[in-house]
PDB file of C-alpha atoms in Angstrom:
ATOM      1  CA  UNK O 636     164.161 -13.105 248.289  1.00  0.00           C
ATOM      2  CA  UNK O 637     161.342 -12.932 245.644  1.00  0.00           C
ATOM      3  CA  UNK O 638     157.387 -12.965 246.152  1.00  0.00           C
ATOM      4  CA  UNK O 639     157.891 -16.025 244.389  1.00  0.00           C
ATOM      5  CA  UNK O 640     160.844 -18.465 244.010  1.00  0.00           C
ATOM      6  CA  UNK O 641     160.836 -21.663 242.202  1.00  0.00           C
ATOM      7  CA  UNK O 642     163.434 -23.596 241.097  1.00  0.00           C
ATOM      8  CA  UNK O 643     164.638 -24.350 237.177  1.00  0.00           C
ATOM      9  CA  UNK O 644     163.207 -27.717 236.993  1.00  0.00           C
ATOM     10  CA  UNK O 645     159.376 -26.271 238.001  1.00  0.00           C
ATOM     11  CA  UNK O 646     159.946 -23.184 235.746  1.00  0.00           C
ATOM     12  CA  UNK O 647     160.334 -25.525 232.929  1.00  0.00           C
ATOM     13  CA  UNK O 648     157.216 -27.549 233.513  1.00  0.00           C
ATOM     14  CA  UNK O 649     155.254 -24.352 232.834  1.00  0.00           C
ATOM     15  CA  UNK O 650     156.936 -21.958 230.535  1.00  0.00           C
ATOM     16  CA  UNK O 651     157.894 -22.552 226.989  1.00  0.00           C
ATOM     17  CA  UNK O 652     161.865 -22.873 226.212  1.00  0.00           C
ATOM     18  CA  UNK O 653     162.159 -19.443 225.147  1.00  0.00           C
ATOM     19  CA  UNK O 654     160.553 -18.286 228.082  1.00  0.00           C
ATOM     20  CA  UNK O 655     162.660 -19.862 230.843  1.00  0.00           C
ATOM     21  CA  UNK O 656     165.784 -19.097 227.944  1.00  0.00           C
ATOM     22  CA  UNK O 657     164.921 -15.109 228.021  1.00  0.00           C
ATOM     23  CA  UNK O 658     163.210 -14.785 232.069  1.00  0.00           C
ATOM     24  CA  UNK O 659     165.986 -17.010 234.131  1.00  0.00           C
ATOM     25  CA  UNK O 660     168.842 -16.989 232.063  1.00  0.00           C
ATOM     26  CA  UNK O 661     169.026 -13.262 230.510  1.00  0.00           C
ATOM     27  CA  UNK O 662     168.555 -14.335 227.064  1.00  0.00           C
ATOM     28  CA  UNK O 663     167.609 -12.241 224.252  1.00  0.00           C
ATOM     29  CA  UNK O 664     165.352 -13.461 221.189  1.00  0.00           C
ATOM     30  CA  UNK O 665     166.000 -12.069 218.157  1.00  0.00           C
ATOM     31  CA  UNK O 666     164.566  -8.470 217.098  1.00  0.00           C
ATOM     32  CA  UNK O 667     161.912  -8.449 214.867  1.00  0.00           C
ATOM     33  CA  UNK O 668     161.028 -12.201 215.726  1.00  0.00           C
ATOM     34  CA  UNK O 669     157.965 -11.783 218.034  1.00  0.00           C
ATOM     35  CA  UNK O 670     154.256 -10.818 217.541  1.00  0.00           C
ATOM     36  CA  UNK O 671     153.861  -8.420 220.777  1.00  0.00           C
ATOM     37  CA  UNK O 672     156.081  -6.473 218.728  1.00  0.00           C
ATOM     38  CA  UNK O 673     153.547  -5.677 215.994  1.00  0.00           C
ATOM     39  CA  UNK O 674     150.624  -5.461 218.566  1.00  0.00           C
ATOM     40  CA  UNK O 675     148.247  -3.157 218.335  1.00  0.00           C
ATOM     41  CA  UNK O 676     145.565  -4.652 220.292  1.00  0.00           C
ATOM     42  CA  UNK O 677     144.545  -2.568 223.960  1.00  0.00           C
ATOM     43  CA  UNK O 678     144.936  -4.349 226.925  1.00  0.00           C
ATOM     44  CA  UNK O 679     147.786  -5.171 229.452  1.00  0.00           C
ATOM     45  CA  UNK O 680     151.309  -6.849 228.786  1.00  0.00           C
ATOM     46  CA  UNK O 681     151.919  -9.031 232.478  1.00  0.00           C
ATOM     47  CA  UNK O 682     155.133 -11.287 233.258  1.00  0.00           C
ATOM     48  CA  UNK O 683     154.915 -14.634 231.289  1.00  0.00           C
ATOM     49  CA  UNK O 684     155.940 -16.470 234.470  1.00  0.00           C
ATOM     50  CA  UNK O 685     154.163 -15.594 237.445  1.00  0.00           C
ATOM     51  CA  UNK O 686     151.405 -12.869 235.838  1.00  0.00           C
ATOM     52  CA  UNK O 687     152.267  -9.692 237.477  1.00  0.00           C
ATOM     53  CA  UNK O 688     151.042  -6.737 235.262  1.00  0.00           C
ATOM     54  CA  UNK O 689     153.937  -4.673 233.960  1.00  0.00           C
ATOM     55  CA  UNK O 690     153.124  -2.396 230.827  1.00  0.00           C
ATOM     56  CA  UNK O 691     150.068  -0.700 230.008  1.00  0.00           C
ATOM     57  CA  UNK O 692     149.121  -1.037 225.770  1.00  0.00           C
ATOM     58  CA  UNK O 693     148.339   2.721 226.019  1.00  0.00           C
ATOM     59  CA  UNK O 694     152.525   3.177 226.748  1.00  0.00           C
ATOM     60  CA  UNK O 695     153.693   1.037 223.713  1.00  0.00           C
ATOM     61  CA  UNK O 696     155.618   2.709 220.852  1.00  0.00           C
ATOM     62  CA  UNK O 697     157.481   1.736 217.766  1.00  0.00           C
ATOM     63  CA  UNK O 698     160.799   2.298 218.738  1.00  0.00           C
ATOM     64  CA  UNK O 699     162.268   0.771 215.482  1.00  0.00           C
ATOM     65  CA  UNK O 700     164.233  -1.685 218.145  1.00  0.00           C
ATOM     66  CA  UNK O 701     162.680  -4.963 216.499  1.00  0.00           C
ATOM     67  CA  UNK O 702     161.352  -5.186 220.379  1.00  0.00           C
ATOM     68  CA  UNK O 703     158.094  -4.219 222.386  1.00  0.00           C
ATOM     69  CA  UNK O 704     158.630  -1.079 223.866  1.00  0.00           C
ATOM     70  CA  UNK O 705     157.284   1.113 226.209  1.00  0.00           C
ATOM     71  CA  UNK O 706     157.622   4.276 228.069  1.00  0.00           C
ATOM     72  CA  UNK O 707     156.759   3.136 231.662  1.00  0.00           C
ATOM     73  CA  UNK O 708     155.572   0.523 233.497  1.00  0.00           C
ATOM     74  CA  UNK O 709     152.146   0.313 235.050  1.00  0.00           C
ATOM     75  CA  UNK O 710     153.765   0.706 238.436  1.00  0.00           C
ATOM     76  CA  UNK O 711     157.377   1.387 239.544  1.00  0.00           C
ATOM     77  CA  UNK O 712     156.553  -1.015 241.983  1.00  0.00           C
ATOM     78  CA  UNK O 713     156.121  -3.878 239.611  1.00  0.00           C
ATOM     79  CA  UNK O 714     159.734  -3.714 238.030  1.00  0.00           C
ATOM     80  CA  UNK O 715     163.022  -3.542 239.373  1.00  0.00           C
ATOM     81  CA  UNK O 716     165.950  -1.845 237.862  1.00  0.00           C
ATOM     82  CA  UNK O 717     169.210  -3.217 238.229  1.00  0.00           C
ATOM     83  CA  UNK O 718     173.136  -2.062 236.574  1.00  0.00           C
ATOM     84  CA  UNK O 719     174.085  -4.999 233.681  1.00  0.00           C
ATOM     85  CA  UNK O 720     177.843  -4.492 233.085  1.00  0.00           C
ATOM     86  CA  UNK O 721     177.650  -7.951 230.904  1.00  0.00           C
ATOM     87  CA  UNK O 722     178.751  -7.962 227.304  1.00  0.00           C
ATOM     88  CA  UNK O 723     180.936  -5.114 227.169  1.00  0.00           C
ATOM     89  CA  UNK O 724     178.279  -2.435 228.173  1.00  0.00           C
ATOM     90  CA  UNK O 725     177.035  -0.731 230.914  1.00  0.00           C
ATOM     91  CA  UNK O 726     172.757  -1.180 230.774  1.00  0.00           C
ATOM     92  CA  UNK O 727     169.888  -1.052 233.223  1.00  0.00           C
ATOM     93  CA  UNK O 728     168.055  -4.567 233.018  1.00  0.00           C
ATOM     94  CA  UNK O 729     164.821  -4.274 233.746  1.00  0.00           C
ATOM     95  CA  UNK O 730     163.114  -7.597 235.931  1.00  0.00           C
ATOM     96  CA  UNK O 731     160.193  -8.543 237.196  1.00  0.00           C
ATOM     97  CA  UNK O 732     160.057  -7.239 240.675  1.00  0.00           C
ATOM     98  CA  UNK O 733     157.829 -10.331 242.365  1.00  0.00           C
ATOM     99  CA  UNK O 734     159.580 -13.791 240.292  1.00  0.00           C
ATOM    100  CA  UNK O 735     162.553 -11.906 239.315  1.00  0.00           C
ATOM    101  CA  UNK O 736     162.384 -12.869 235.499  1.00  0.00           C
ATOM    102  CA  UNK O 737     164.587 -10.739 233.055  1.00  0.00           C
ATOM    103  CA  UNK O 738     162.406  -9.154 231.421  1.00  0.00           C
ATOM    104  CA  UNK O 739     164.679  -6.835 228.825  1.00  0.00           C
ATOM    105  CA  UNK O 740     166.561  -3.556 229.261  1.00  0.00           C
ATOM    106  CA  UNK O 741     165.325   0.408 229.769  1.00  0.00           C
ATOM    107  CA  UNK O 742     167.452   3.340 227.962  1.00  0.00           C
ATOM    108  CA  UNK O 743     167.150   7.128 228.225  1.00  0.00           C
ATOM    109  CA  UNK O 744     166.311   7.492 224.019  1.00  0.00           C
ATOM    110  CA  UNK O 745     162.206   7.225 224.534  1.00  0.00           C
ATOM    111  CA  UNK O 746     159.410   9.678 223.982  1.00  0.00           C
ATOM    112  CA  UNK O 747     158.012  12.150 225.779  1.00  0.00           C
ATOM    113  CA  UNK O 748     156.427  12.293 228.588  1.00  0.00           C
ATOM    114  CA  UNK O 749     159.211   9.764 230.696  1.00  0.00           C
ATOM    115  CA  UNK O 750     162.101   9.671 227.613  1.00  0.00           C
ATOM    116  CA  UNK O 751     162.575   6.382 228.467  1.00  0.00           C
ATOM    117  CA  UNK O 752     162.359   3.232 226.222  1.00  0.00           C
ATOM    118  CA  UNK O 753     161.869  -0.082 228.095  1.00  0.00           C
ATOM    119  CA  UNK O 754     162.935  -2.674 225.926  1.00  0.00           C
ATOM    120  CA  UNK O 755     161.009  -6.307 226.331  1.00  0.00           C
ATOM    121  CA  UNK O 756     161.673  -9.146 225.499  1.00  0.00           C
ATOM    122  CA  UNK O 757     158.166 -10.703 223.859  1.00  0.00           C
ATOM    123  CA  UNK O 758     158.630 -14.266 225.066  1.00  0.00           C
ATOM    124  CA  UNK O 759     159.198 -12.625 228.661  1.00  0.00           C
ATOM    125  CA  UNK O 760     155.504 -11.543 228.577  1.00  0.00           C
ATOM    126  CA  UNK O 761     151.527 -12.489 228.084  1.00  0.00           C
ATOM    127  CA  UNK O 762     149.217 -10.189 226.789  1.00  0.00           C
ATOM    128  CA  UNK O 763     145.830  -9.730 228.134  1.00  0.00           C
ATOM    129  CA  UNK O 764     143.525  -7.995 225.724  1.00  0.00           C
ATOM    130  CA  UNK O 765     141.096  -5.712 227.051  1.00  0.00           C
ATOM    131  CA  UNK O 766     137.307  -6.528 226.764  1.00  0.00           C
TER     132      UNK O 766
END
């Protein structure tokens, strides 16, 4: 059970297409396709559906992916990691902990300090510039 469960039909009435596509049915958008991944701006990148905080602008990096990407969340807490054996490969999705959106996919090729590259999905999240 999740912090917060709604079904597809309310999901829908508040998130974009794209959104409820990537969140609650594991899609991917295309690389290279969203703005997040060109931001630059400080502030904090939160869950698109349900607001949680997940990724700190001070942790973003240009991994080349054609994705936003990060080396850690805010909090551990915020994310959950689970094993994606779909398409052929064995992953680690990465979803939000309290709706339990997909949110994208975390590999061990990052920078230093955590070597880990957490993979978003743009339309899975809302930026919140800093004042």
């Amino acid at each position: 059970m999740r912090e917060i469960e709604k079904t597809k039909e309310e999901w829908q009435q508040e998130l974009t297409g794209q959104q409820c596509f990537v969140l609650f049915e594991k899609g991917t958008e295309r690389p290279f396709s969203h703005p997040y991944n060109d931001n630059k701006e400080n502030g904090t990148y939160v869950c698109a559906a349900c607001g949680t905080p997940l990724f700190s602008s001070e942790t973003k990096y240009e991994s080349g992916s054609g994705w936003p990407s990060f080396f850690q969340p805010i909090s551990s807490g915020n994310v959950e990691e689970i094993k994606d054996s779909s398409h052929g490969m064995t992953r680690t999705e990465v979803v939000c902990r309290k709706c339990g959106g997909h949110l994208g996919h975390v590999f061990n090729d990052g920078p230093k300090p955590t070597g880990l590259r957490y993979c978003m999905n743009g339309a899975a999240l809302k930026f919140d510039k800093a004042e």
